[in-house]
Coordinates of N, CA and C in Angstrom, one line a residue:
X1035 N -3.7 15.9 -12.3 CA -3.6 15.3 -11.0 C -4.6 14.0 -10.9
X1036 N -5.9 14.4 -11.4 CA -6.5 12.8 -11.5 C -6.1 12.1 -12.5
X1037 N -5.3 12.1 -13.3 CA -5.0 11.4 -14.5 C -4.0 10.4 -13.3
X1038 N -3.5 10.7 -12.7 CA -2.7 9.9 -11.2 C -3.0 8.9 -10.6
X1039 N -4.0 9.3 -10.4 CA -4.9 8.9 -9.4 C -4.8 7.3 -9.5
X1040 N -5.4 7.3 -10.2 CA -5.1 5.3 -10.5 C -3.8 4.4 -10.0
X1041 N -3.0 5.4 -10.2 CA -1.3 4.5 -10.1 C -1.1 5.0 -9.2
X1042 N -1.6 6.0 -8.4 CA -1.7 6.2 -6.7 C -2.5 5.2 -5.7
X1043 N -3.6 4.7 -6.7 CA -4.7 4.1 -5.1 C -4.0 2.4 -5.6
X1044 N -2.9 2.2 -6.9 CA -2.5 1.1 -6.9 C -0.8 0.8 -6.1
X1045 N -0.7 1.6 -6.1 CA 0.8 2.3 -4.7 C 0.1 1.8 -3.7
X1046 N -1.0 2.4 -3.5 CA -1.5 1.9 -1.8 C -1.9 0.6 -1.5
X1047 N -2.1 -0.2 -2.6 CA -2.8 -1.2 -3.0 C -1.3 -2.9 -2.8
X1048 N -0.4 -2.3 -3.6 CA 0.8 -3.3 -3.4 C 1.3 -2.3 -2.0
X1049 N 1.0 -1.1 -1.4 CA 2.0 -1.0 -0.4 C 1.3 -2.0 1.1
X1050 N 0.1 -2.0 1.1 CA -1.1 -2.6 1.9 C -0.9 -4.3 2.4
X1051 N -0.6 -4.5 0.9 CA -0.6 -6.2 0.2 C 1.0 -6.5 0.5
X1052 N 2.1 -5.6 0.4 CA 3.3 -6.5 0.8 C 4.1 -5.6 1.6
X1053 N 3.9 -5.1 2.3 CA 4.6 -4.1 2.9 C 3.7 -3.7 4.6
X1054 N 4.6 -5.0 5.2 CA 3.7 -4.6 6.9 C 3.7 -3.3 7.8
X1055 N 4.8 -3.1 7.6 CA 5.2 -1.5 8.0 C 4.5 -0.7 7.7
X1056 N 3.3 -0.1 6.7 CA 2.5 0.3 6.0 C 1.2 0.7 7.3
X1057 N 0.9 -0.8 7.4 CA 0.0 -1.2 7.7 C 0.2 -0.6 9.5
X1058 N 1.3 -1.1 10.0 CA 1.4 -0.6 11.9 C 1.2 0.8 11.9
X1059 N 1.9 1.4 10.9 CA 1.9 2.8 11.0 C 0.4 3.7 10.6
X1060 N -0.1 3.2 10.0 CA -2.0 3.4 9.7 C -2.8 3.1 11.2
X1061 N -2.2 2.0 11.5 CA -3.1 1.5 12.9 C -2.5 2.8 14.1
X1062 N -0.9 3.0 14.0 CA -0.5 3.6 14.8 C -1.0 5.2 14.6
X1063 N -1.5 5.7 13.3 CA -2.3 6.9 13.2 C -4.0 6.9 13.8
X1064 N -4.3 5.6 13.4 CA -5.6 5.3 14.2 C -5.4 5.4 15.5
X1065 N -4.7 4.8 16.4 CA -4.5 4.9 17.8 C -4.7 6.1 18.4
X1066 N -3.5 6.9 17.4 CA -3.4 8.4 17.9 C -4.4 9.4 17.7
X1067 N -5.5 8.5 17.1 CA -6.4 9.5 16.6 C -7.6 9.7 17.4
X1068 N -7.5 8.1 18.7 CA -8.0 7.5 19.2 C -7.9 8.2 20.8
X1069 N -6.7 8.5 21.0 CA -6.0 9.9 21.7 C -7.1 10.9 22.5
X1070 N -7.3 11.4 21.4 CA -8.1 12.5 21.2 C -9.2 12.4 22.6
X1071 N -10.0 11.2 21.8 CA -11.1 10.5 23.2 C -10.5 10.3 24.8
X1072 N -9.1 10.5 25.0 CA -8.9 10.3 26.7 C -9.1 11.4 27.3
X1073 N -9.1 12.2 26.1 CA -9.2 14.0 27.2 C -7.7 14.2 27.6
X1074 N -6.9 13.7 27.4 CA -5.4 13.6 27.9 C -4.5 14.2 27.0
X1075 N -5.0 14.7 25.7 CA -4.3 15.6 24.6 C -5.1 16.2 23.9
X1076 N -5.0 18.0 23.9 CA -5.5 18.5 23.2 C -5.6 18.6 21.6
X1077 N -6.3 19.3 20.6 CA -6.7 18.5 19.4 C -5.1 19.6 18.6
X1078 N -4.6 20.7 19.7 CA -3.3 20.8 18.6 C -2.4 19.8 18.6
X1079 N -2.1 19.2 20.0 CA -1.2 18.3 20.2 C -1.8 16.8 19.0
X1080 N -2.7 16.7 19.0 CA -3.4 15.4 18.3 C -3.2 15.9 16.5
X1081 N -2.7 17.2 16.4 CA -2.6 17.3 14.9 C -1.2 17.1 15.1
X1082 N 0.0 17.3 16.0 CA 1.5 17.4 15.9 C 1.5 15.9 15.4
X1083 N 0.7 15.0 16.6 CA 1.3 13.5 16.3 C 0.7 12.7 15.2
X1084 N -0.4 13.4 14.5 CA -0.9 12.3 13.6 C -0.1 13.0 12.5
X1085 N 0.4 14.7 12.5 CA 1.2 15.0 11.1 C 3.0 14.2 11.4
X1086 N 3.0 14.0 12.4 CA 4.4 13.1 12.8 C 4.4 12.0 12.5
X1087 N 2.9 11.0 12.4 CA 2.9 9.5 12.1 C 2.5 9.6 10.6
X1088 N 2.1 10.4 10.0 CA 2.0 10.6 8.6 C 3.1 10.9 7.8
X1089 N 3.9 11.7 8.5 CA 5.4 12.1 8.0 C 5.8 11.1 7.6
X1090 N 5.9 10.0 8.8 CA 7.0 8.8 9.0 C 6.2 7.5 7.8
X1091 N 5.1 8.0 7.7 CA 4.3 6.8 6.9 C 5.0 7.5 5.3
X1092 N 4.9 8.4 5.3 CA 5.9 9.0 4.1 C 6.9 8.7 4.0
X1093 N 8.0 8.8 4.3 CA 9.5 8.4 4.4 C 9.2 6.7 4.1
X1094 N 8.4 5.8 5.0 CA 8.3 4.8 4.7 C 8.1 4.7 3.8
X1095 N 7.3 4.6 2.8 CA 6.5 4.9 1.7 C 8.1 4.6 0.4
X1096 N 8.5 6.6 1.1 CA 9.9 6.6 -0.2 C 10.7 5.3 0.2
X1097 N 11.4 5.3 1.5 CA 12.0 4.0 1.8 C 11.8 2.8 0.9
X1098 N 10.6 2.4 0.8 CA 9.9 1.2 0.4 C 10.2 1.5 -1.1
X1099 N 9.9 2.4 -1.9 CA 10.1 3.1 -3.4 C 11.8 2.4 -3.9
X1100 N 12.8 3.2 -2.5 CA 13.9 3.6 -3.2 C 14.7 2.2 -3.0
X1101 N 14.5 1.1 -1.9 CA 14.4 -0.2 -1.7 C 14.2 -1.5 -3.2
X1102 N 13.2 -0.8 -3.6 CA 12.6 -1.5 -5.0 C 13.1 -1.1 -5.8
X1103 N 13.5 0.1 -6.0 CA 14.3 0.6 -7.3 C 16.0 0.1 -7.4
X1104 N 16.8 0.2 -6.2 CA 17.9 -0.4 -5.5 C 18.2 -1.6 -5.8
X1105 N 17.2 -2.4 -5.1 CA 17.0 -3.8 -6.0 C 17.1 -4.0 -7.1
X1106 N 16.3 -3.2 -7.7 CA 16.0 -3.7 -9.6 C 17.4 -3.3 -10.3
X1107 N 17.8 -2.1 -9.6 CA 19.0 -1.5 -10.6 C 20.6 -2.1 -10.1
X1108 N 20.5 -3.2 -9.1 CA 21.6 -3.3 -8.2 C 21.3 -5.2 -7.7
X1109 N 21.2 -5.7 -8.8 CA 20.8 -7.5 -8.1 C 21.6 -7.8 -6.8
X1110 N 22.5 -7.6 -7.3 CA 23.9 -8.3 -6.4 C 24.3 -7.4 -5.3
X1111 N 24.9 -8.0 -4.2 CA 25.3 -7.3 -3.2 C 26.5 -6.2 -3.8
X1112 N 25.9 -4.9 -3.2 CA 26.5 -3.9 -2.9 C 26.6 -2.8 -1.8
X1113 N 27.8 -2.9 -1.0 CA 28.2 -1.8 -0.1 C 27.3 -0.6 -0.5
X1114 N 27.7 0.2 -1.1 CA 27.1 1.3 -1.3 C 25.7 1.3 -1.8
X1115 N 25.1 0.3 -2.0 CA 23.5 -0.1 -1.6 C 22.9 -0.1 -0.5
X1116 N 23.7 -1.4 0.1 CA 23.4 -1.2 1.2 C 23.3 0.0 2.4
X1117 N 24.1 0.9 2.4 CA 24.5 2.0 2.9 C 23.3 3.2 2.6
X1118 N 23.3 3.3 1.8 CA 21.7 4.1 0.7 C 20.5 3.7 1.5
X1119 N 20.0 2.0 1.7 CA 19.1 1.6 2.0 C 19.0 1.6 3.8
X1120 N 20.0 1.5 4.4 CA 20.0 2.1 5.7 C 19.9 3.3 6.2
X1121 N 20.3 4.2 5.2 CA 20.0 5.4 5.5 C 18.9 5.9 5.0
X1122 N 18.1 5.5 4.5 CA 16.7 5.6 4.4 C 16.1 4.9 5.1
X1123 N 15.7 3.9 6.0 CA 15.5 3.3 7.0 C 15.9 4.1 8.0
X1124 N 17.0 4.5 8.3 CA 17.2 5.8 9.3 C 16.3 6.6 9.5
X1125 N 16.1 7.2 8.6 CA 14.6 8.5 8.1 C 13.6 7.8 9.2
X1126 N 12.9 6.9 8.6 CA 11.6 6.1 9.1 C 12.1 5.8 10.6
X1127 N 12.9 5.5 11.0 CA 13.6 5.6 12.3 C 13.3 6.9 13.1
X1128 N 13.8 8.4 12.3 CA 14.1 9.5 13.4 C 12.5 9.5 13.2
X1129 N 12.0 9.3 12.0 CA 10.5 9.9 12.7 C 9.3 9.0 13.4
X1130 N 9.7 7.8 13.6 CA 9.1 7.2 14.6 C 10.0 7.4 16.2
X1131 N 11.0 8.2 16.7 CA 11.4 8.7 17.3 C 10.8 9.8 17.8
X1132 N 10.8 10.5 17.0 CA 9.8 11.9 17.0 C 8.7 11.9 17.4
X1133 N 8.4 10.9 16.9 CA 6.7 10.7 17.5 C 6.5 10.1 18.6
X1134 N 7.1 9.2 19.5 CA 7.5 8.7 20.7 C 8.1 10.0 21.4
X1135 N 8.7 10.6 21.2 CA 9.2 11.7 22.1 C 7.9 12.9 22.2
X1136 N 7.3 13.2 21.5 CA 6.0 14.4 21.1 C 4.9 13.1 22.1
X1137 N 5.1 11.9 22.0 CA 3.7 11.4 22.7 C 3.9 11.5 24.2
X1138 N 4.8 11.1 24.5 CA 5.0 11.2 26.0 C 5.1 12.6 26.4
X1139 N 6.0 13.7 25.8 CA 5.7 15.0 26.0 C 4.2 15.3 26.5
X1140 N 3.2 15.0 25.3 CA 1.8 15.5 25.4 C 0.7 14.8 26.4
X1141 N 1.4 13.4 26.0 CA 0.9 12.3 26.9 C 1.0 12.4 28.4
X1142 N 2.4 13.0 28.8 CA 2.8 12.5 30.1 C 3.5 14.4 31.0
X1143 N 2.9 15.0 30.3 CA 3.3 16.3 30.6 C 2.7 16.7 31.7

């Protein structure tokens, strides 16, 4: 597992550097972490939504993976690329949904 490690903290390194989405979703775990301090959500609720913004930072993550790999194996426009690459974008979709619907729940309950 640390033998990994290097081509892991260099994943985070080009995901940081060219990938903005990355980056809102980090701030958007910070926010929610930030939560915590209003007294307005308790700390199980503050574990639902930071394991919901971490989820979605994952899917992004593959998204972003299967995007680059798509590309390299597929130059030229293709339907069924394209289709692939939306529905992986979907993912990162339902669960920034998820996490909007669990905030106001907890938030506004």
């Amino acid at each position: 597992m640390l033998k990994g490690a290097p081509y892991a903290f260099n994943g985070w390194r080009v995901l940081l550097r060219d990938e903005p989405n990355i980056s809102w979703l980090l701030l958007l775990a910070l926010a929610t972490t930030l939560l915590l301090f209003t007294g307005r959500v308790s700390v199980l609720e503050l574990v639902i939504l930071l394991f919901t913004v971490i989820f979605t930072l994952s899917l992004e993550i593959i998204n972003t993976a299967l995007e680059e790999t798509l590309d390299l194996l597929v130059p030229e426009y293709n339907l069924k690329v394209k289709r692939a690459k939306d529905m992986a974008s979907a993912a990162v979709l339902t669960g920034l949904i998820t996490y909007v619907i669990f905030l106001f729940i907890f938030f506004f309950n």
